[in-house]
CSV table of C-alpha atoms in Angstrom, one decimal:
chain,number,residue,atom,x,y,z
A,1,MET,CA,0.0,0.0,0.0
A,2,ALA,CA,1.5,3.4,-1.1
A,3,PHE,CA,0.7,6.7,0.5
A,4,GLY,CA,2.2,10.1,1.3
A,5,ILE,CA,2.6,11.4,-2.3
A,6,LYS,CA,0.6,13.9,-4.3
A,7,ARG,CA,-0.9,13.1,-7.7
A,8,SER,CA,1.3,15.9,-9.2
A,9,GLU,CA,4.4,14.0,-8.0
A,10,MET,CA,3.3,10.8,-9.5
A,11,VAL,CA,2.4,12.6,-12.8
A,12,ALA,CA,5.8,14.2,-12.9
A,13,TRP,CA,7.6,10.9,-12.1
A,14,LYS,CA,5.7,9.1,-14.9
A,15,ALA,CA,6.5,11.9,-17.4
A,16,ALA,CA,10.2,11.8,-16.5
A,17,VAL,CA,10.3,8.0,-16.8
A,18,SER,CA,8.5,8.1,-20.2
A,19,ARG,CA,11.1,10.6,-21.4
A,20,GLY,CA,13.8,8.1,-20.6
A,21,GLU,CA,15.2,9.9,-17.6
A,22,VAL,CA,16.2,8.1,-14.4
A,23,ALA,CA,13.6,9.5,-12.0
A,24,PHE,CA,13.1,9.0,-8.2
A,25,LEU,CA,9.8,8.7,-6.4
A,26,THR,CA,9.7,8.0,-2.7
A,27,HIS,CA,6.5,7.2,-0.7
A,28,TYR,CA,5.4,5.6,2.5
A,29,TRP,CA,4.7,1.9,2.0
A,30,LEU,CA,3.6,-1.0,4.1
A,31,ASP,CA,4.0,-4.6,2.9
A,32,PRO,CA,4.0,-7.6,5.3
A,33,ARG,CA,6.7,-9.2,3.2
A,34,PHE,CA,9.1,-6.5,4.3
A,35,PRO,CA,8.6,-5.9,8.1
A,36,GLY,CA,10.2,-2.7,9.4
A,37,MET,CA,10.3,-1.0,6.0
A,38,LYS,CA,8.2,2.1,5.9
A,39,THR,CA,9.3,3.8,2.7
A,40,VAL,CA,10.3,2.7,-0.8
A,41,THR,CA,11.9,4.7,-3.6
A,42,LYS,CA,11.0,3.8,-7.1
A,43,VAL,CA,13.8,4.5,-9.5
A,44,GLY,CA,12.3,4.5,-13.0
A,45,CYS,CA,13.4,4.8,-16.6
A,46,SER,CA,11.6,3.7,-19.8
A,47,ASP,CA,15.0,2.9,-21.3
A,48,LEU,CA,15.6,-0.6,-19.8
A,49,GLU,CA,19.3,-0.7,-20.8
A,50,LYS,CA,19.8,2.7,-19.2
A,51,LEU,CA,18.0,1.6,-16.0
A,52,ALA,CA,20.1,-1.7,-15.9
A,53,SER,CA,23.3,0.3,-16.4
A,54,TRP,CA,22.2,2.6,-13.5
A,55,CYS,CA,21.6,-0.4,-11.3
A,56,ARG,CA,25.0,-1.9,-12.0
A,57,ALA,CA,26.7,1.5,-11.4
A,58,ASN,CA,25.0,1.6,-8.0
A,59,GLY,CA,25.9,-2.0,-7.0
A,60,LEU,CA,22.3,-3.3,-7.7
A,61,ASN,CA,21.3,-6.4,-9.6
A,62,PRO,CA,19.3,-5.4,-12.7
A,63,LYS,CA,17.4,-8.7,-12.6
A,64,TYR,CA,15.2,-7.1,-9.9
A,65,ILE,CA,13.9,-4.4,-12.2
A,66,HIS,CA,10.2,-4.4,-12.4
A,67,ALA,CA,9.9,-4.4,-16.2
A,68,ARG,CA,6.5,-2.9,-16.4
A,69,ALA,CA,5.4,-1.9,-19.9
A,70,GLN,CA,5.0,1.8,-19.3
A,71,TYR,CA,7.0,2.5,-16.1
A,72,PRO,CA,9.9,0.1,-15.5
A,73,HIS,CA,11.5,0.7,-12.1
A,74,PHE,CA,13.7,-0.6,-9.4
A,75,ASP,CA,12.5,-0.6,-5.8
A,76,LEU,CA,15.0,0.8,-3.2
A,77,MET,CA,14.6,0.2,0.5
A,78,GLY,CA,16.6,0.5,3.7
A,79,ALA,CA,20.2,1.6,3.9
A,80,LYS,CA,20.8,1.4,0.2
A,81,GLN,CA,17.8,3.6,-0.4
A,82,ARG,CA,19.2,6.3,1.8
A,83,GLU,CA,22.7,5.9,0.3
A,84,ILE,CA,21.5,6.3,-3.2
A,85,LEU,CA,19.1,9.2,-2.4
A,86,ARG,CA,22.1,11.0,-0.8
A,87,SER,CA,24.3,10.4,-3.8
A,88,ALA,CA,21.6,11.5,-6.2
A,89,ASN,CA,21.1,14.7,-4.3
A,90,GLN,CA,17.5,13.9,-3.4
A,91,ARG,CA,17.6,15.8,-0.2
A,92,GLU,CA,13.9,16.8,-0.2
A,93,GLN,CA,12.9,13.1,-0.3
A,94,LEU,CA,15.3,12.2,2.4
A,95,GLU,CA,14.1,14.9,4.7
A,96,ARG,CA,10.4,14.5,3.9
A,97,PHE,CA,10.4,10.8,4.7
A,98,GLY,CA,12.6,11.0,7.8
A,99,MET,CA,15.7,9.4,6.3
A,100,VAL,CA,18.2,12.1,7.3
A,101,ASP,CA,20.8,11.1,9.9
A,102,GLY,CA,20.8,13.1,13.1
């Protein structure tokens, strides 16, 4: 279950993904398969090779890309999520979702 994002944020993410950009969208998320995880960041890009290359460059296995027809994405959670958001200069998402260290 996703919550904590505005429709305009989702629309902007979808547009960026459709243009072949690597785009980040973080939201609150609850899933019993992942206890203790409260947020997820969807890193999307319609260019699957570009997204796979991004995964490899960030130490992630591209086999876990959700190859959805319109909005392919990789789900980031936990420590790697914070690390990548920091390196991608996604400060607003880090602060908004309480992922900034002390």
